[in-house]
Amino acid sequence: MTETKPALLSVRGLSIGFATEEGPIRVVEDVSFTVAAGETMGLVGESGCGKSVTAQTIMRLLPSPPSRIEAGSIDFDGQDLAQADEAAMRRIRGDKIAMIFQEPMTSLNPTMTIGEQIGEVLLLHRGLRARDARPKVFEMLTQVGIGRPEKRYAQYPHELSGGLRQRVMIAMALICGPKLLIADEPTTALDVTIQAQILELMQALQRESRIATLLITHDLGVVEEMCDHVVVMYAGRIAEKAPAKELFANPRHPYTAGLLAAAPRNAKRGQTLITIPGTVPPPGKRGQGCSFAERCVRALPRCRQDVPPLTGDGHLAACWNPVP
């Protein structure tokens, strides 16, 4: 029997809505998952499935209005972030929970040096003066594989390559020793070689510090390499949830099976790539039953009428006719 580790982050029944000109729309519906210390949870799905909205809601980064947590809880280290006020979240963000964004050039301040931006986190959360933060910044730059930290400290974001800017983002995220790291598509904007280096760096730093990681991505290769558990989202709902090895070996939901079959690495040279027909339904237009029914080759009449529950023993799938 596998020992269950205590959860550091526990998201339960989370539903997120937005106020729009057409009326209120529920973007994320009844999402639940847990992440333990030292583990990596992958949150996977096509663009528009609700991955980033879920991550930003955990950090409470979305403006409210128009966004609103309609139901559920976000328990982090004994505190429900769904009920926390902005003052409490300012103390948590960058300290206990840190986030790495997809495109560092739009996340870094172009008017501040690299050293100032990393050091600012220590000034805010540790009360250090700039001169006292400086050696800690040098140490962190070295730890994330940035050579000549004294030179890099004084440079501006536009003077660095994409790979170095992403390393700077990782340094900013880790400088205060957070318990949870949320990485939202952290390697999408990088070439394959730099991507591999960044992933290797993240794995090494996680092993050293036992950080819990929530990795948001659409890249199944990254998930297979990095994650202990996987949550597959479709149209704002969870389609499948399982240990990573089990999910890749035995996908139960037709959507997950379709994603794995469509991976380019599975195709031979010159072979036409497999695709999933159709597109993800827009928020608020999921249909009456299963949101994937119109694109699913295994759909039954019931699939268009009733929303399937997420069921199973350790390996959960929301499907009336799962892959055998």
mmCIF file of C-alpha atoms in Angstrom:
data_model
loop_
_atom_site.group_PDB
_atom_site.id
_atom_site.type_symbol
_atom_site.label_atom_id
_atom_site.label_comp_id
_atom_site.label_asym_id
_atom_site.label_seq_id
_atom_site.Cartn_x
_atom_site.Cartn_y
_atom_site.Cartn_z
ATOM 1 C CA MET A 1 0.000 0.000 0.000
ATOM 2 C CA THR A 2 1.393 3.415 -1.009
ATOM 3 C CA GLU A 3 1.823 5.850 1.860
ATOM 4 C CA THR A 4 -0.170 9.036 1.364
ATOM 5 C CA LYS A 5 1.816 12.175 2.110
ATOM 6 C CA PRO A 6 0.068 15.046 3.915
ATOM 7 C CA ALA A 7 -1.093 17.753 1.531
ATOM 8 C CA LEU A 8 0.532 21.162 1.629
ATOM 9 C CA LEU A 9 -1.982 22.516 -0.883
ATOM 10 C CA SER A 10 -5.508 21.133 -1.025
ATOM 11 C CA VAL A 11 -7.924 22.573 -3.574
ATOM 12 C CA ARG A 12 -11.490 21.350 -2.972
ATOM 13 C CA GLY A 13 -14.530 21.893 -5.197
ATOM 14 C CA LEU A 14 -13.141 25.118 -6.656
ATOM 15 C CA SER A 15 -15.478 26.930 -9.046
ATOM 16 C CA ILE A 16 -14.526 30.273 -10.592
ATOM 17 C CA GLY A 17 -16.843 32.632 -12.434
ATOM 18 C CA PHE A 18 -16.478 35.874 -14.382
ATOM 19 C CA ALA A 19 -18.937 38.711 -14.862
ATOM 20 C CA THR A 20 -19.269 39.482 -18.582
ATOM 21 C CA GLU A 21 -21.445 41.645 -20.785
ATOM 22 C CA GLU A 22 -23.436 38.493 -21.589
ATOM 23 C CA GLY A 23 -23.915 37.718 -17.914
ATOM 24 C CA PRO A 24 -22.035 35.565 -15.389
ATOM 25 C CA ILE A 25 -19.988 32.701 -16.841
ATOM 26 C CA ARG A 26 -18.469 29.827 -14.864
ATOM 27 C CA VAL A 27 -14.949 29.242 -16.235
ATOM 28 C CA VAL A 28 -13.712 26.609 -13.766
ATOM 29 C CA GLU A 29 -16.065 24.088 -12.190
ATOM 30 C CA ASP A 30 -15.611 21.783 -9.186
ATOM 31 C CA VAL A 31 -11.828 21.357 -9.418
ATOM 32 C CA SER A 32 -10.116 19.364 -6.646
ATOM 33 C CA PHE A 33 -6.523 18.210 -6.193
ATOM 34 C CA THR A 34 -3.740 18.091 -3.614
ATOM 35 C CA VAL A 35 0.012 18.710 -3.706
ATOM 36 C CA ALA A 36 2.362 17.396 -1.015
ATOM 37 C CA ALA A 37 5.776 18.753 -0.047
ATOM 38 C CA GLY A 38 8.472 17.584 -2.432
ATOM 39 C CA GLU A 39 5.965 16.488 -5.077
ATOM 40 C CA THR A 40 5.168 17.898 -8.502
ATOM 41 C CA MET A 41 1.568 18.006 -9.695
ATOM 42 C CA GLY A 42 1.022 18.602 -13.398
ATOM 43 C CA LEU A 43 -2.042 20.556 -14.499
ATOM 44 C CA VAL A 44 -2.534 19.726 -18.183
ATOM 45 C CA GLY A 45 -4.879 20.689 -20.991
ATOM 46 C CA GLU A 46 -5.399 22.726 -24.149
ATOM 47 C CA SER A 47 -5.385 26.527 -24.139
ATOM 48 C CA GLY A 48 -8.578 27.830 -22.578
ATOM 49 C CA CYS A 49 -9.225 24.810 -20.358
ATOM 50 C CA GLY A 50 -8.833 26.784 -17.111
ATOM 51 C CA LYS A 51 -5.291 25.861 -16.054
ATOM 52 C CA SER A 52 -3.923 29.381 -15.669
ATOM 53 C CA VAL A 53 -7.164 30.710 -14.162
ATOM 54 C CA THR A 54 -6.919 27.997 -11.510
ATOM 55 C CA ALA A 55 -3.270 28.835 -10.773
ATOM 56 C CA GLN A 56 -3.867 32.580 -10.611
ATOM 57 C CA THR A 57 -6.854 32.036 -8.336
ATOM 58 C CA ILE A 58 -4.684 30.056 -5.925
ATOM 59 C CA MET A 59 -2.363 33.092 -5.836
ATOM 60 C CA ARG A 60 -5.428 35.414 -5.768
ATOM 61 C CA LEU A 61 -4.018 37.400 -8.675
ATOM 62 C CA LEU A 62 -7.234 37.805 -10.661
ATOM 63 C CA PRO A 63 -9.117 41.082 -10.133
ATOM 64 C CA SER A 64 -12.434 40.703 -8.360
ATOM 65 C CA PRO A 65 -14.675 41.849 -9.997
ATOM 66 C CA PRO A 66 -14.925 40.569 -12.683
ATOM 67 C CA SER A 67 -13.627 37.232 -11.315
ATOM 68 C CA ARG A 68 -15.218 35.540 -8.326
ATOM 69 C CA ILE A 69 -14.658 32.331 -6.377
ATOM 70 C CA GLU A 70 -18.156 30.852 -6.528
ATOM 71 C CA ALA A 71 -17.504 27.725 -4.472
ATOM 72 C CA GLY A 72 -14.780 25.664 -2.867
ATOM 73 C CA SER A 73 -11.706 26.118 -0.712
ATOM 74 C CA ILE A 74 -7.945 26.535 -1.255
ATOM 75 C CA ASP A 75 -6.270 25.187 1.866
ATOM 76 C CA PHE A 76 -2.569 26.057 1.979
ATOM 77 C CA ASP A 77 -0.558 25.121 5.044
ATOM 78 C CA GLY A 78 -3.665 25.319 7.222
ATOM 79 C CA GLN A 79 -5.081 28.553 5.802
ATOM 80 C CA ASP A 80 -7.972 28.899 3.349
ATOM 81 C CA LEU A 81 -6.682 31.264 0.674
ATOM 82 C CA ALA A 82 -10.164 31.542 -0.813
ATOM 83 C CA GLN A 83 -11.171 33.487 2.315
ATOM 84 C CA ALA A 84 -7.897 35.402 2.847
ATOM 85 C CA ASP A 85 -7.902 39.178 2.462
ATOM 86 C CA GLU A 86 -5.446 41.069 0.267
ATOM 87 C CA ALA A 87 -3.146 41.976 3.160
ATOM 88 C CA ALA A 88 -2.737 38.304 4.063
ATOM 89 C CA MET A 89 -2.110 37.368 0.427
ATOM 90 C CA ARG A 90 0.605 40.031 0.084
ATOM 91 C CA ARG A 91 2.435 38.357 2.962
ATOM 92 C CA ILE A 92 2.106 34.933 1.332
ATOM 93 C CA ARG A 93 2.894 35.789 -2.314
ATOM 94 C CA GLY A 94 6.615 35.665 -3.025
ATOM 95 C CA ASP A 95 7.327 34.270 0.426
ATOM 96 C CA LYS A 96 5.426 31.037 1.121
ATOM 97 C CA ILE A 97 4.052 30.689 -2.432
ATOM 98 C CA ALA A 98 6.006 31.815 -5.477
ATOM 99 C CA MET A 99 5.136 31.797 -9.152
ATOM 100 C CA ILE A 100 7.137 31.502 -12.362
ATOM 101 C CA PHE A 101 5.367 32.956 -15.379
ATOM 102 C CA GLN A 102 5.464 31.906 -19.009
ATOM 103 C CA GLU A 103 7.192 34.947 -20.497
ATOM 104 C CA PRO A 104 9.824 36.577 -18.248
ATOM 105 C CA MET A 105 10.233 39.619 -20.510
ATOM 106 C CA THR A 106 6.698 40.731 -19.665
ATOM 107 C CA SER A 107 7.057 39.768 -15.977
ATOM 108 C CA LEU A 108 10.344 41.503 -15.226
ATOM 109 C CA ASN A 109 10.480 45.271 -14.748
ATOM 110 C CA PRO A 110 12.489 46.744 -17.661
ATOM 111 C CA THR A 111 13.474 49.801 -15.610
ATOM 112 C CA MET A 112 15.101 47.883 -12.721
ATOM 113 C CA THR A 113 18.297 45.858 -12.714
ATOM 114 C CA ILE A 114 18.196 42.117 -12.200
ATOM 115 C CA GLY A 115 19.781 42.457 -8.756
ATOM 116 C CA GLU A 116 17.289 45.095 -7.653
ATOM 117 C CA GLN A 117 14.330 42.963 -8.680
ATOM 118 C CA ILE A 118 15.518 39.819 -6.910
ATOM 119 C CA GLY A 119 16.633 41.803 -3.873
ATOM 120 C CA GLU A 120 13.273 43.582 -3.669
ATOM 121 C CA VAL A 121 11.671 40.301 -2.597
ATOM 122 C CA LEU A 122 14.029 40.133 0.398
ATOM 123 C CA LEU A 123 13.387 43.770 1.245
ATOM 124 C CA LEU A 124 9.643 43.152 1.247
ATOM 125 C CA HIS A 125 9.433 39.794 3.027
ATOM 126 C CA ARG A 126 12.606 39.715 5.145
ATOM 127 C CA GLY A 127 13.043 43.414 5.928
ATOM 128 C CA LEU A 128 16.642 43.425 4.694
ATOM 129 C CA ARG A 129 18.418 46.537 3.499
ATOM 130 C CA ALA A 130 19.671 46.543 -0.077
ATOM 131 C CA ARG A 131 23.321 46.121 0.921
ATOM 132 C CA ASP A 132 22.456 43.136 3.138
ATOM 133 C CA ALA A 133 20.358 41.532 0.405
ATOM 134 C CA ARG A 134 23.129 41.862 -2.197
ATOM 135 C CA PRO A 135 25.257 38.843 -1.149
ATOM 136 C CA LYS A 136 22.135 36.675 -0.870
ATOM 137 C CA VAL A 137 21.192 37.664 -4.423
ATOM 138 C CA PHE A 138 24.691 36.746 -5.632
ATOM 139 C CA GLU A 139 24.319 33.346 -3.955
ATOM 140 C CA MET A 140 20.904 32.761 -5.503
ATOM 141 C CA LEU A 141 22.102 33.730 -8.978
ATOM 142 C CA THR A 142 24.904 31.207 -8.663
ATOM 143 C CA GLN A 143 22.512 28.550 -7.417
ATOM 144 C CA VAL A 144 20.304 28.884 -10.498
ATOM 145 C CA GLY A 145 23.294 28.560 -12.797
ATOM 146 C CA ILE A 146 23.937 32.208 -13.697
ATOM 147 C CA GLY A 147 27.677 32.843 -13.912
ATOM 148 C CA ARG A 148 29.397 36.133 -13.058
ATOM 149 C CA PRO A 149 26.627 37.172 -10.636
ATOM 150 C CA GLU A 150 28.285 40.533 -9.902
ATOM 151 C CA LYS A 151 27.944 41.485 -13.577
ATOM 152 C CA ARG A 152 24.437 40.087 -13.970
ATOM 153 C CA TYR A 153 23.298 41.904 -10.819
ATOM 154 C CA ALA A 154 23.742 45.266 -12.542
ATOM 155 C CA GLN A 155 22.222 44.275 -15.900
ATOM 156 C CA TYR A 156 18.698 44.963 -17.138
ATOM 157 C CA PRO A 157 16.297 42.287 -18.463
ATOM 158 C CA HIS A 158 16.765 43.292 -22.111
ATOM 159 C CA GLU A 159 20.493 42.590 -21.805
ATOM 160 C CA LEU A 160 19.915 38.897 -21.025
ATOM 161 C CA SER A 161 18.924 35.959 -23.219
ATOM 162 C CA GLY A 162 15.550 34.255 -22.808
ATOM 163 C CA GLY A 163 17.140 31.379 -20.897
ATOM 164 C CA LEU A 164 18.916 33.708 -18.478
ATOM 165 C CA ARG A 165 15.763 35.751 -17.919
ATOM 166 C CA GLN A 166 13.893 32.574 -17.009
ATOM 167 C CA ARG A 167 16.663 31.668 -14.573
ATOM 168 C CA VAL A 168 16.263 35.118 -13.050
ATOM 169 C CA MET A 169 12.546 34.430 -12.624
ATOM 170 C CA ILE A 170 13.378 31.172 -10.862
ATOM 171 C CA ALA A 171 15.849 33.011 -8.607
ATOM 172 C CA MET A 172 13.171 35.573 -7.698
ATOM 173 C CA ALA A 173 10.713 32.784 -6.956
ATOM 174 C CA LEU A 174 13.094 30.829 -4.721
ATOM 175 C CA ILE A 175 15.005 33.609 -2.916
ATOM 176 C CA CYS A 176 12.706 33.459 0.142
ATOM 177 C CA GLY A 177 12.547 29.653 0.287
ATOM 178 C CA PRO A 178 8.836 29.154 -0.547
ATOM 179 C CA LYS A 179 6.929 26.032 0.379
ATOM 180 C CA LEU A 180 4.966 25.992 -2.900
ATOM 181 C CA LEU A 181 6.120 26.903 -6.391
ATOM 182 C CA ILE A 182 3.567 27.479 -9.158
ATOM 183 C CA ALA A 183 5.154 27.299 -12.613
ATOM 184 C CA ASP A 184 2.836 28.464 -15.403
ATOM 185 C CA GLU A 185 4.220 27.235 -18.751
ATOM 186 C CA PRO A 186 7.770 28.063 -17.574
ATOM 187 C CA THR A 187 9.565 26.841 -20.721
ATOM 188 C CA THR A 188 7.120 27.549 -23.565
ATOM 189 C CA ALA A 189 8.999 30.587 -24.894
ATOM 190 C CA LEU A 190 12.389 28.824 -24.892
ATOM 191 C CA ASP A 191 14.118 26.680 -27.486
ATOM 192 C CA VAL A 192 14.419 22.935 -26.867
ATOM 193 C CA THR A 193 17.992 23.006 -25.526
ATOM 194 C CA ILE A 194 17.342 25.834 -23.051
ATOM 195 C CA GLN A 195 14.037 24.220 -22.094
ATOM 196 C CA ALA A 196 15.843 21.038 -21.065
ATOM 197 C CA GLN A 197 18.314 23.050 -18.991
ATOM 198 C CA ILE A 198 15.551 24.928 -17.170
ATOM 199 C CA LEU A 199 13.628 21.726 -16.402
ATOM 200 C CA GLU A 200 16.780 20.044 -15.116
ATOM 201 C CA LEU A 201 17.458 23.085 -12.934
ATOM 202 C CA MET A 202 13.929 23.051 -11.495
ATOM 203 C CA GLN A 203 14.192 19.344 -10.691
ATOM 204 C CA ALA A 204 17.542 19.784 -8.965
ATOM 205 C CA LEU A 205 16.353 22.729 -6.873
ATOM 206 C CA GLN A 206 13.203 20.872 -5.883
ATOM 207 C CA ARG A 207 15.185 17.834 -4.717
ATOM 208 C CA GLU A 208 17.402 20.074 -2.609
ATOM 209 C CA SER A 209 14.632 22.101 -0.964
ATOM 210 C CA ARG A 210 11.605 19.733 -0.980
ATOM 211 C CA ILE A 211 9.397 22.397 -2.539
ATOM 212 C CA ALA A 212 5.890 21.389 -3.607
ATOM 213 C CA THR A 213 5.403 22.294 -7.271
ATOM 214 C CA LEU A 214 2.285 22.891 -9.325
ATOM 215 C CA LEU A 215 3.332 22.756 -12.984
ATOM 216 C CA ILE A 216 0.862 24.170 -15.508
ATOM 217 C CA THR A 217 1.603 23.069 -19.070
ATOM 218 C CA HIS A 218 0.226 21.672 -22.307
ATOM 219 C CA ASP A 219 3.461 19.776 -22.998
ATOM 220 C CA LEU A 220 2.981 16.104 -22.134
ATOM 221 C CA GLY A 221 6.702 15.426 -22.553
ATOM 222 C CA VAL A 222 7.427 17.886 -19.747
ATOM 223 C CA VAL A 223 4.730 16.299 -17.597
ATOM 224 C CA GLU A 224 6.102 12.789 -18.073
ATOM 225 C CA GLU A 225 9.596 13.940 -17.124
ATOM 226 C CA MET A 226 8.715 16.209 -14.209
ATOM 227 C CA CYS A 227 5.477 15.173 -12.507
ATOM 228 C CA ASP A 228 4.492 12.688 -9.818
ATOM 229 C CA HIS A 229 0.754 13.174 -10.364
ATOM 230 C CA VAL A 230 -1.298 14.666 -13.192
ATOM 231 C CA VAL A 231 -4.632 16.466 -13.432
ATOM 232 C CA VAL A 232 -6.024 16.702 -16.979
ATOM 233 C CA MET A 233 -8.487 19.562 -17.460
ATOM 234 C CA TYR A 234 -10.972 20.077 -20.250
ATOM 235 C CA ALA A 235 -13.336 23.048 -20.625
ATOM 236 C CA GLY A 236 -12.931 24.069 -16.989
ATOM 237 C CA ARG A 237 -13.513 20.619 -15.480
ATOM 238 C CA ILE A 238 -11.234 17.761 -14.480
ATOM 239 C CA ALA A 239 -11.328 14.980 -17.049
ATOM 240 C CA GLU A 240 -8.783 12.666 -15.425
ATOM 241 C CA LYS A 241 -6.548 12.554 -12.367
ATOM 242 C CA ALA A 242 -3.888 9.900 -11.660
ATOM 243 C CA PRO A 243 -0.264 9.184 -10.768
ATOM 244 C CA ALA A 244 1.827 10.215 -13.779
ATOM 245 C CA LYS A 245 3.175 6.751 -14.597
ATOM 246 C CA GLU A 246 -0.313 5.231 -14.421
ATOM 247 C CA LEU A 247 -1.861 7.935 -16.570
ATOM 248 C CA PHE A 248 0.727 7.613 -19.344
ATOM 249 C CA ALA A 249 0.552 3.824 -19.290
ATOM 250 C CA ASN A 250 -3.227 3.537 -19.055
ATOM 251 C CA PRO A 251 -5.231 6.681 -19.902
ATOM 252 C CA ARG A 252 -8.920 6.203 -19.080
ATOM 253 C CA HIS A 253 -10.541 9.348 -20.440
ATOM 254 C CA PRO A 254 -10.827 9.551 -24.265
ATOM 255 C CA TYR A 255 -9.529 13.130 -24.145
ATOM 256 C CA THR A 256 -6.345 12.077 -22.344
ATOM 257 C CA ALA A 257 -5.907 9.163 -24.752
ATOM 258 C CA GLY A 258 -6.334 11.595 -27.641
ATOM 259 C CA LEU A 259 -3.712 13.980 -26.251
ATOM 260 C CA LEU A 260 -1.202 11.160 -25.829
ATOM 261 C CA ALA A 261 -1.900 9.783 -29.318
ATOM 262 C CA ALA A 262 -1.465 13.260 -30.819
ATOM 263 C CA ALA A 263 1.998 13.797 -29.299
ATOM 264 C CA PRO A 264 4.474 14.407 -32.182
ATOM 265 C CA ARG A 265 7.101 12.145 -30.598
ATOM 266 C CA ASN A 266 4.811 9.162 -31.224
ATOM 267 C CA ALA A 267 4.750 9.760 -34.991
ATOM 268 C CA LYS A 268 7.226 8.377 -37.488
ATOM 269 C CA ARG A 269 8.963 10.642 -39.979
ATOM 270 C CA GLY A 270 6.575 11.562 -42.779
ATOM 271 C CA GLN A 271 3.528 10.254 -40.922
ATOM 272 C CA THR A 272 0.464 12.481 -40.630
ATOM 273 C CA LEU A 273 -0.021 13.541 -37.020
ATOM 274 C CA ILE A 274 -3.112 12.339 -35.184
ATOM 275 C CA THR A 275 -5.461 15.137 -34.116
ATOM 276 C CA ILE A 276 -8.543 15.497 -31.943
ATOM 277 C CA PRO A 277 -11.334 16.853 -34.160
ATOM 278 C CA GLY A 278 -13.150 20.026 -33.188
ATOM 279 C CA THR A 279 -12.225 22.684 -30.640
ATOM 280 C CA VAL A 280 -12.641 23.325 -26.925
ATOM 281 C CA PRO A 281 -16.066 24.880 -26.258
ATOM 282 C CA PRO A 282 -15.883 28.479 -25.017
ATOM 283 C CA PRO A 283 -16.661 29.205 -21.351
ATOM 284 C CA GLY A 284 -20.370 29.089 -20.648
ATOM 285 C CA LYS A 285 -21.105 26.850 -23.643
ATOM 286 C CA ARG A 286 -20.066 23.425 -22.397
ATOM 287 C CA GLY A 287 -23.362 21.767 -23.239
ATOM 288 C CA GLN A 288 -25.684 19.781 -21.029
ATOM 289 C CA GLY A 289 -23.640 16.616 -20.509
ATOM 290 C CA CYS A 290 -19.945 15.845 -20.925
ATOM 291 C CA SER A 291 -18.116 18.831 -22.422
ATOM 292 C CA PHE A 292 -15.997 16.511 -24.586
ATOM 293 C CA ALA A 293 -18.924 14.558 -26.032
ATOM 294 C CA GLU A 294 -19.046 16.421 -29.375
ATOM 295 C CA ARG A 295 -15.382 15.558 -30.062
ATOM 296 C CA CYS A 296 -15.355 12.057 -28.588
ATOM 297 C CA VAL A 297 -15.280 8.865 -30.669
ATOM 298 C CA ARG A 298 -16.585 6.878 -27.668
ATOM 299 C CA ALA A 299 -19.560 9.117 -26.887
ATOM 300 C CA LEU A 300 -22.841 7.465 -25.879
ATOM 301 C CA PRO A 301 -26.304 9.097 -25.917
ATOM 302 C CA ARG A 302 -25.973 9.501 -22.144
ATOM 303 C CA CYS A 303 -22.790 11.549 -22.590
ATOM 304 C CA ARG A 304 -24.761 14.417 -24.130
ATOM 305 C CA GLN A 305 -27.323 14.405 -21.334
ATOM 306 C CA ASP A 306 -25.551 13.868 -18.017
ATOM 307 C CA VAL A 307 -22.294 15.254 -16.636
ATOM 308 C CA PRO A 308 -20.126 12.248 -15.665
ATOM 309 C CA PRO A 309 -18.752 12.208 -12.110
ATOM 310 C CA LEU A 310 -15.018 11.891 -11.444
ATOM 311 C CA THR A 311 -14.752 8.317 -10.165
ATOM 312 C CA GLY A 312 -12.183 5.565 -9.658
ATOM 313 C CA ASP A 313 -9.787 4.160 -7.093
ATOM 314 C CA GLY A 314 -6.616 6.260 -7.197
ATOM 315 C CA HIS A 315 -6.993 6.722 -10.949
ATOM 316 C CA LEU A 316 -10.033 8.933 -11.516
ATOM 317 C CA ALA A 317 -11.817 9.676 -14.796
ATOM 318 C CA ALA A 318 -14.971 11.659 -15.558
ATOM 319 C CA CYS A 319 -16.358 9.455 -18.324
ATOM 320 C CA TRP A 320 -19.431 7.293 -18.943
ATOM 321 C CA ASN A 321 -17.531 5.127 -21.422
ATOM 322 C CA PRO A 322 -13.851 5.143 -20.403
ATOM 323 C CA VAL A 323 -11.021 3.618 -22.408
ATOM 324 C CA PRO A 324 -10.680 -0.037 -21.295
#
